[in-house]
Tab-separated table of C-alpha atoms in Angstrom:
chain	number	residue	atom	x	y	z
X	1	MET	CA	7.176	66.561	-18.199
X	2	THR	CA	5.683	69.501	-20.127
X	3	MET	CA	8.771	71.640	-19.549
X	4	TYR	CA	10.959	68.757	-20.776
X	5	ARG	CA	8.959	68.525	-24.019
X	6	ASN	CA	8.905	72.264	-24.528
X	7	HIS	CA	12.658	72.510	-24.061
X	8	PHE	CA	13.304	70.091	-26.928
X	9	GLY	CA	10.285	71.043	-29.048
X	10	LEU	CA	8.525	67.682	-28.644
X	11	ARG	CA	4.838	66.861	-28.990
X	12	GLU	CA	5.197	63.754	-26.819
X	13	MET	CA	7.791	61.769	-24.935
X	14	PRO	CA	10.033	60.008	-27.458
X	15	PHE	CA	11.492	57.204	-25.373
X	16	GLY	CA	8.675	55.559	-23.471
X	17	ILE	CA	8.971	51.829	-22.753
X	18	THR	CA	5.310	51.032	-23.482
X	19	PRO	CA	5.033	49.393	-26.949
X	20	ASP	CA	3.633	52.000	-29.347
X	21	THR	CA	3.291	51.170	-33.037
X	22	ASN	CA	3.465	54.881	-33.908
X	23	PHE	CA	7.132	54.754	-32.885
X	24	ALA	CA	7.907	51.428	-34.594
X	25	TYR	CA	11.305	51.489	-36.258
X	26	ALA	CA	11.691	49.137	-39.221
X	27	CYS	CA	15.108	47.759	-38.361
X	28	ASN	CA	16.357	44.725	-40.269
X	29	THR	CA	15.517	42.136	-37.640
X	30	HIS	CA	11.966	43.390	-37.036
X	31	GLN	CA	11.204	43.744	-40.733
X	32	GLU	CA	12.476	40.239	-41.445
X	33	ALA	CA	10.411	38.866	-38.563
X	34	LEU	CA	7.289	40.665	-39.794
X	35	ASN	CA	7.846	39.344	-43.325
X	36	THR	CA	8.265	35.832	-41.904
X	37	LEU	CA	4.960	36.143	-40.060
X	38	LEU	CA	3.081	37.414	-43.104
X	39	VAL	CA	4.455	34.670	-45.358
X	40	ALA	CA	3.704	31.975	-42.787
X	41	VAL	CA	0.128	33.157	-42.284
X	42	LYS	CA	-0.423	33.384	-46.029
X	43	ASN	CA	0.777	29.786	-46.388
X	44	GLY	CA	-1.673	28.646	-43.737
X	45	GLU	CA	0.845	27.122	-41.355
X	46	GLY	CA	-0.388	25.863	-37.987
X	47	PHE	CA	2.331	27.120	-35.636
X	48	ILE	CA	4.763	30.030	-35.942
X	49	LYS	CA	7.331	30.965	-33.286
X	50	ILE	CA	9.038	34.300	-32.626
X	51	THR	CA	11.599	34.482	-29.832
X	52	GLY	CA	13.828	37.209	-28.486
X	53	GLU	CA	15.494	38.397	-25.315
X	54	VAL	CA	13.689	40.668	-22.871
X	55	GLY	CA	13.248	44.146	-24.333
X	56	THR	CA	13.876	43.288	-27.996
X	57	GLY	CA	10.359	44.351	-29.029
X	58	LYS	CA	8.317	41.151	-29.290
X	59	THR	CA	5.106	42.799	-28.099
X	60	LEU	CA	5.576	45.714	-30.483
X	61	LEU	CA	6.176	43.280	-33.336
X	62	CYS	CA	3.014	41.398	-32.379
X	63	ARG	CA	0.987	44.612	-32.506
X	64	ARG	CA	2.499	45.562	-35.862
X	65	PHE	CA	1.645	42.126	-37.202
X	66	LEU	CA	-1.963	42.290	-35.987
X	67	ALA	CA	-2.310	45.733	-37.569
X	68	THR	CA	-0.905	44.473	-40.877
X	69	ILE	CA	-2.848	41.272	-41.581
X	70	ASP	CA	-5.695	41.738	-44.026
X	71	GLN	CA	-9.441	41.228	-43.654
X	72	SER	CA	-9.266	37.600	-44.711
X	73	HIS	CA	-8.013	36.881	-41.202
X	74	VAL	CA	-9.685	37.150	-37.809
X	75	SER	CA	-7.214	37.935	-35.055
X	76	ALA	CA	-7.240	36.930	-31.404
X	77	TYR	CA	-4.658	38.203	-28.921
X	78	ILE	CA	-3.897	36.808	-25.470
X	79	PRO	CA	-1.178	38.827	-23.684
X	80	ASN	CA	-0.714	36.517	-20.710
X	81	PRO	CA	-1.159	32.826	-21.537
X	82	TYR	CA	-0.181	31.560	-18.079
X	83	LEU	CA	-3.522	29.790	-17.980
X	84	GLU	CA	-4.800	26.287	-17.566
X	85	PRO	CA	-6.056	24.696	-20.816
X	86	ARG	CA	-9.756	25.304	-20.200
X	87	THR	CA	-9.211	28.955	-19.232
X	88	LEU	CA	-7.129	29.559	-22.349
X	89	LEU	CA	-9.854	28.079	-24.559
X	90	LEU	CA	-12.431	30.273	-22.823
X	91	ALA	CA	-10.206	33.301	-23.456
X	92	LEU	CA	-9.967	32.337	-27.127
X	93	ALA	CA	-13.754	32.012	-27.367
X	94	GLU	CA	-14.122	35.451	-25.782
X	95	GLU	CA	-11.631	36.973	-28.226
X	96	LEU	CA	-13.648	35.499	-31.111
X	97	HIS	CA	-16.895	36.838	-29.618
X	98	LEU	CA	-18.455	33.385	-29.436
X	99	SER	CA	-21.594	32.984	-27.321
X	100	LEU	CA	-21.193	30.190	-24.822
X	101	PRO	CA	-23.797	28.620	-22.535
X	102	LYS	CA	-23.451	29.470	-18.875
X	103	ASP	CA	-21.264	26.946	-17.017
X	104	VAL	CA	-20.227	25.388	-20.324
X	105	ASP	CA	-18.490	22.042	-19.894
X	106	GLN	CA	-15.314	20.971	-21.711
X	107	HIS	CA	-17.160	19.047	-24.434
X	108	GLN	CA	-19.495	21.969	-25.200
X	109	LEU	CA	-16.589	24.414	-25.143
X	110	LEU	CA	-14.672	22.479	-27.777
X	111	LYS	CA	-17.839	21.991	-29.802
X	112	GLU	CA	-18.632	25.720	-29.818
X	113	LEU	CA	-15.049	26.647	-30.670
X	114	THR	CA	-15.091	24.213	-33.588
X	115	ARG	CA	-18.403	25.596	-34.792
X	116	GLY	CA	-17.120	29.159	-34.562
X	117	LEU	CA	-13.928	28.344	-36.460
X	118	LEU	CA	-15.920	26.569	-39.163
X	119	ASN	CA	-18.220	29.572	-39.504
X	120	PHE	CA	-15.211	31.810	-40.071
X	121	ALA	CA	-13.886	29.325	-42.653
X	122	ARG	CA	-17.197	29.443	-44.536
X	123	GLN	CA	-16.748	33.213	-44.721
X	124	GLY	CA	-13.306	32.652	-46.237
X	125	LYS	CA	-11.520	33.759	-43.090
X	126	THR	CA	-8.772	32.137	-41.044
X	127	VAL	CA	-8.352	32.731	-37.320
X	128	VAL	CA	-4.896	33.841	-36.173
X	129	LEU	CA	-4.214	33.493	-32.461
X	130	CYS	CA	-1.240	35.461	-31.087
X	131	LEU	CA	0.095	34.527	-27.661
X	132	ASP	CA	2.539	36.908	-26.005
X	133	GLU	CA	4.914	35.763	-23.232
X	134	ALA	CA	4.417	32.213	-24.469
X	135	GLN	CA	7.357	30.923	-22.419
X	136	ALA	CA	5.049	31.152	-19.389
X	137	MET	CA	2.499	28.711	-20.797
X	138	PRO	CA	2.082	25.440	-18.885
X	139	VAL	CA	2.973	22.364	-20.921
X	140	GLU	CA	-0.611	21.111	-20.644
X	141	THR	CA	-1.860	24.339	-22.205
X	142	LEU	CA	0.598	24.029	-25.066
X	143	GLU	CA	-0.749	20.562	-25.735
X	144	ALA	CA	-4.333	21.866	-25.716
X	145	LEU	CA	-3.298	24.418	-28.341
X	146	ARG	CA	-1.831	21.682	-30.494
X	147	LEU	CA	-5.109	19.776	-30.371
X	148	ILE	CA	-7.024	22.884	-31.415
X	149	THR	CA	-4.789	23.289	-34.468
X	150	ASN	CA	-5.803	19.792	-35.562
X	151	LEU	CA	-9.066	21.349	-36.712
X	152	GLU	CA	-8.899	21.804	-40.458
X	153	THR	CA	-10.822	21.559	-43.702
X	154	GLU	CA	-9.540	19.630	-46.711
X	155	LYS	CA	-7.766	22.804	-47.836
X	156	ARG	CA	-6.387	24.541	-44.734
X	157	LYS	CA	-6.131	24.893	-40.992
X	158	LEU	CA	-9.029	26.549	-39.199
X	159	ILE	CA	-6.695	28.351	-36.789
X	160	GLN	CA	-3.075	29.463	-36.870
X	161	VAL	CA	-1.087	30.088	-33.696
X	162	VAL	CA	1.790	32.536	-33.315
X	163	LEU	CA	3.920	32.109	-30.197
X	164	PHE	CA	5.897	35.152	-29.028
X	165	GLY	CA	8.288	34.357	-26.225
X	166	GLN	CA	11.636	34.680	-24.541
X	167	PRO	CA	14.397	32.115	-25.260
X	168	GLU	CA	13.023	29.995	-22.392
X	169	LEU	CA	10.241	29.047	-24.800
X	170	ASP	CA	12.789	27.108	-26.866
X	171	GLN	CA	13.846	25.215	-23.765
X	172	LYS	CA	10.245	24.353	-22.927
X	173	LEU	CA	9.636	23.090	-26.447
X	174	GLU	CA	12.594	20.732	-26.122
X	175	GLY	CA	10.526	18.636	-23.709
X	176	GLU	CA	9.575	15.158	-24.842
X	177	SER	CA	5.912	15.744	-23.956
X	178	VAL	CA	5.564	18.548	-26.546
X	179	ARG	CA	7.554	16.959	-29.379
X	180	GLN	CA	4.451	16.801	-31.610
X	181	LEU	CA	3.923	20.545	-31.245
X	182	ARG	CA	7.617	21.196	-31.856
X	183	GLN	CA	7.416	19.325	-35.154
X	184	ARG	CA	4.537	21.531	-36.286
X	185	ILE	CA	6.461	24.796	-35.962
X	186	THR	CA	7.312	25.338	-39.607
X	187	PHE	CA	8.247	29.024	-39.437
X	188	GLN	CA	10.323	30.653	-36.722
X	189	TYR	CA	12.475	33.720	-36.198
X	190	ARG	CA	14.817	34.939	-33.461
X	191	LEU	CA	14.821	38.703	-32.879
X	192	ALA	CA	18.275	40.255	-32.561
X	193	ALA	CA	19.352	43.480	-30.885
X	194	LEU	CA	20.036	46.683	-32.826
X	195	GLY	CA	23.452	47.279	-34.363
X	196	ARG	CA	25.488	50.407	-33.646
X	197	GLU	CA	24.303	52.336	-36.704
X	198	GLU	CA	20.752	51.142	-36.133
X	199	VAL	CA	20.791	52.594	-32.610
X	200	ASP	CA	21.852	55.959	-34.040
X	201	ASN	CA	19.029	55.829	-36.596
X	202	TYR	CA	16.591	54.519	-33.979
X	203	LEU	CA	17.238	57.490	-31.695
X	204	ALA	CA	16.741	59.949	-34.556
X	205	HIS	CA	13.585	58.136	-35.710
X	206	ARG	CA	11.856	58.238	-32.334
X	207	LEU	CA	12.754	61.893	-31.834
X	208	ARG	CA	11.367	62.732	-35.274
X	209	VAL	CA	8.091	60.887	-34.572
X	210	ALA	CA	7.822	62.761	-31.259
X	211	GLY	CA	8.049	66.065	-33.131
X	212	TYR	CA	11.723	67.017	-32.830
X	213	ARG	CA	12.879	69.186	-35.743
X	214	GLY	CA	16.206	70.548	-34.552
X	215	ASN	CA	19.808	69.612	-35.270
X	216	ARG	CA	21.288	66.274	-34.223
X	217	LEU	CA	20.350	65.820	-30.564
X	218	PHE	CA	22.589	62.847	-29.717
X	219	THR	CA	26.184	63.274	-30.820
X	220	ARG	CA	27.608	60.226	-32.601
X	221	PRO	CA	29.902	59.390	-29.660
X	222	ALA	CA	26.879	59.600	-27.313
X	223	ALA	CA	24.832	57.320	-29.586
X	224	ARG	CA	27.719	54.832	-29.705
X	225	LEU	CA	27.847	54.846	-25.918
X	226	VAL	CA	24.094	54.197	-25.725
X	227	HIS	CA	24.603	51.209	-28.005
X	228	ARG	CA	27.512	49.864	-25.957
X	229	TRP	CA	25.758	49.944	-22.582
X	230	SER	CA	22.370	48.830	-23.906
X	231	ASP	CA	23.750	46.035	-26.096
X	232	GLY	CA	21.303	47.379	-28.685
X	233	VAL	CA	18.253	46.194	-26.720
X	234	PRO	CA	15.507	48.703	-27.657
X	235	ARG	CA	13.927	48.898	-24.197
X	236	LEU	CA	17.282	49.687	-22.591
X	237	VAL	CA	18.104	52.127	-25.396
X	238	ASN	CA	14.876	53.969	-24.543
X	239	ILE	CA	15.692	54.086	-20.825
X	240	LEU	CA	19.217	55.417	-21.358
X	241	ALA	CA	18.091	57.928	-23.991
X	242	HIS	CA	15.295	59.243	-21.769
X	243	LYS	CA	17.584	59.662	-18.756
X	244	SER	CA	20.264	61.308	-20.890
X	245	LEU	CA	17.718	63.861	-22.088
X	246	LEU	CA	16.613	64.489	-18.504
X	247	VAL	CA	20.217	65.263	-17.529
X	248	LEU	CA	20.627	67.534	-20.544
X	249	TRP	CA	17.356	69.321	-19.798
X	250	GLY	CA	18.436	69.848	-16.185
X	251	GLU	CA	21.548	71.614	-17.480
X	252	GLY	CA	19.591	73.632	-20.019
X	253	GLY	CA	21.705	72.107	-22.791
X	254	ARG	CA	20.845	71.335	-26.404
X	255	GLN	CA	22.907	68.272	-27.346
X	256	VAL	CA	23.510	64.966	-25.580
X	257	ALA	CA	27.198	64.186	-25.106
X	258	ARG	CA	28.957	61.092	-23.755
X	259	ARG	CA	28.980	62.410	-20.188
X	260	HIS	CA	25.178	62.664	-20.169
X	261	VAL	CA	24.939	59.026	-21.225
X	262	ARG	CA	27.453	57.985	-18.546
X	263	ILE	CA	25.258	59.602	-15.891
X	264	ALA	CA	22.258	57.717	-17.306
X	265	VAL	CA	24.220	54.447	-17.204
X	266	ASP	CA	25.194	55.024	-13.575
X	267	ASP	CA	21.499	55.460	-12.750
X	268	THR	CA	20.375	52.310	-14.615
X	269	PRO	CA	21.098	48.994	-12.834
X	270	SER	CA	20.721	46.805	-15.928
X	271	ALA	CA	23.123	49.006	-17.882
X	272	GLY	CA	25.360	49.217	-14.824
X	273	ALA	CA	25.669	45.427	-14.732
X	274	ARG	CA	26.742	45.555	-18.355
X	275	ARG	CA	29.228	48.327	-17.487
X	276	TRP	CA	30.923	46.331	-14.735
X	277	TRP	CA	31.053	43.230	-16.926
X	278	TRP	CA	32.652	45.248	-19.719
X	279	GLY	CA	35.133	46.859	-17.337
X	280	GLY	CA	36.138	43.475	-15.934
X	281	LEU	CA	36.592	42.062	-19.409
X	282	ARG	CA	38.817	44.964	-20.425
X	283	SER	CA	40.885	44.608	-17.243
X	284	SER	CA	41.329	40.879	-17.824
X	285	SER	CA	42.382	41.497	-21.431
X	286	ALA	CA	44.883	44.126	-20.351
X	287	GLY	CA	46.315	41.747	-17.744
X	288	ALA	CA	46.642	38.959	-20.293
X	289	GLU	CA	48.477	41.261	-22.682
X	290	ALA	CA	50.819	42.370	-19.887
X	291	ASN	CA	51.635	38.759	-19.097
């Protein structure tokens, strides 16, 4: 992709789908979610929940949050919590760099975790555990987490848990067996997609971070089309923007127009599904008006 970057004067690829905090765009929904997290952690709440559809940037938000919390907190991050309770607790102990006896049993594991959390508390630090893809967690593991958050001093919790998950997490938490955990979620936020103007600014932001210094690269009509077929979902925005630039580069052009985006949409199944849905809706509306 060196020729691609050279053509547009870029230091790096601007529209990768791997979460990269260097490219983080402080849109309204992400900034509000980050503020919610920081306030909740400062207040010492036990459970915090952040949900959002696939591709709305939950992992990126998690990384921004972990990079923002101050030194009075010790962070632990588990990207895939589809684990049985014991394995999750072992993963937490590993994240906290706790030394455990070989073949530790359940009683010893809980004892060592408690001791480690208390040691952090004596140092004036609170442990913050972030769990990505939390909708995949077994119910039994969620319950084990709730029991861990029971550990507290007279002043505060020894550990705070932040759940990042898709909307299916809400459905799982509706279960009767996890009602006690559900009641302990005192702060929550639902990530929304980008608005039309935000998509325009998002495209310009990522290009600028990647080193672009030329004139507007995406025309306003092209940016509006990216928003329409992506529904403002950042991951899909990135895919369509990247493919549009590839088409433009192949032509030797200098500005993305609507036709470049249409070609990108035709080559992107998830955007294509949106396109057919939109076309059917418009046809139905036209038919209704004719009748």
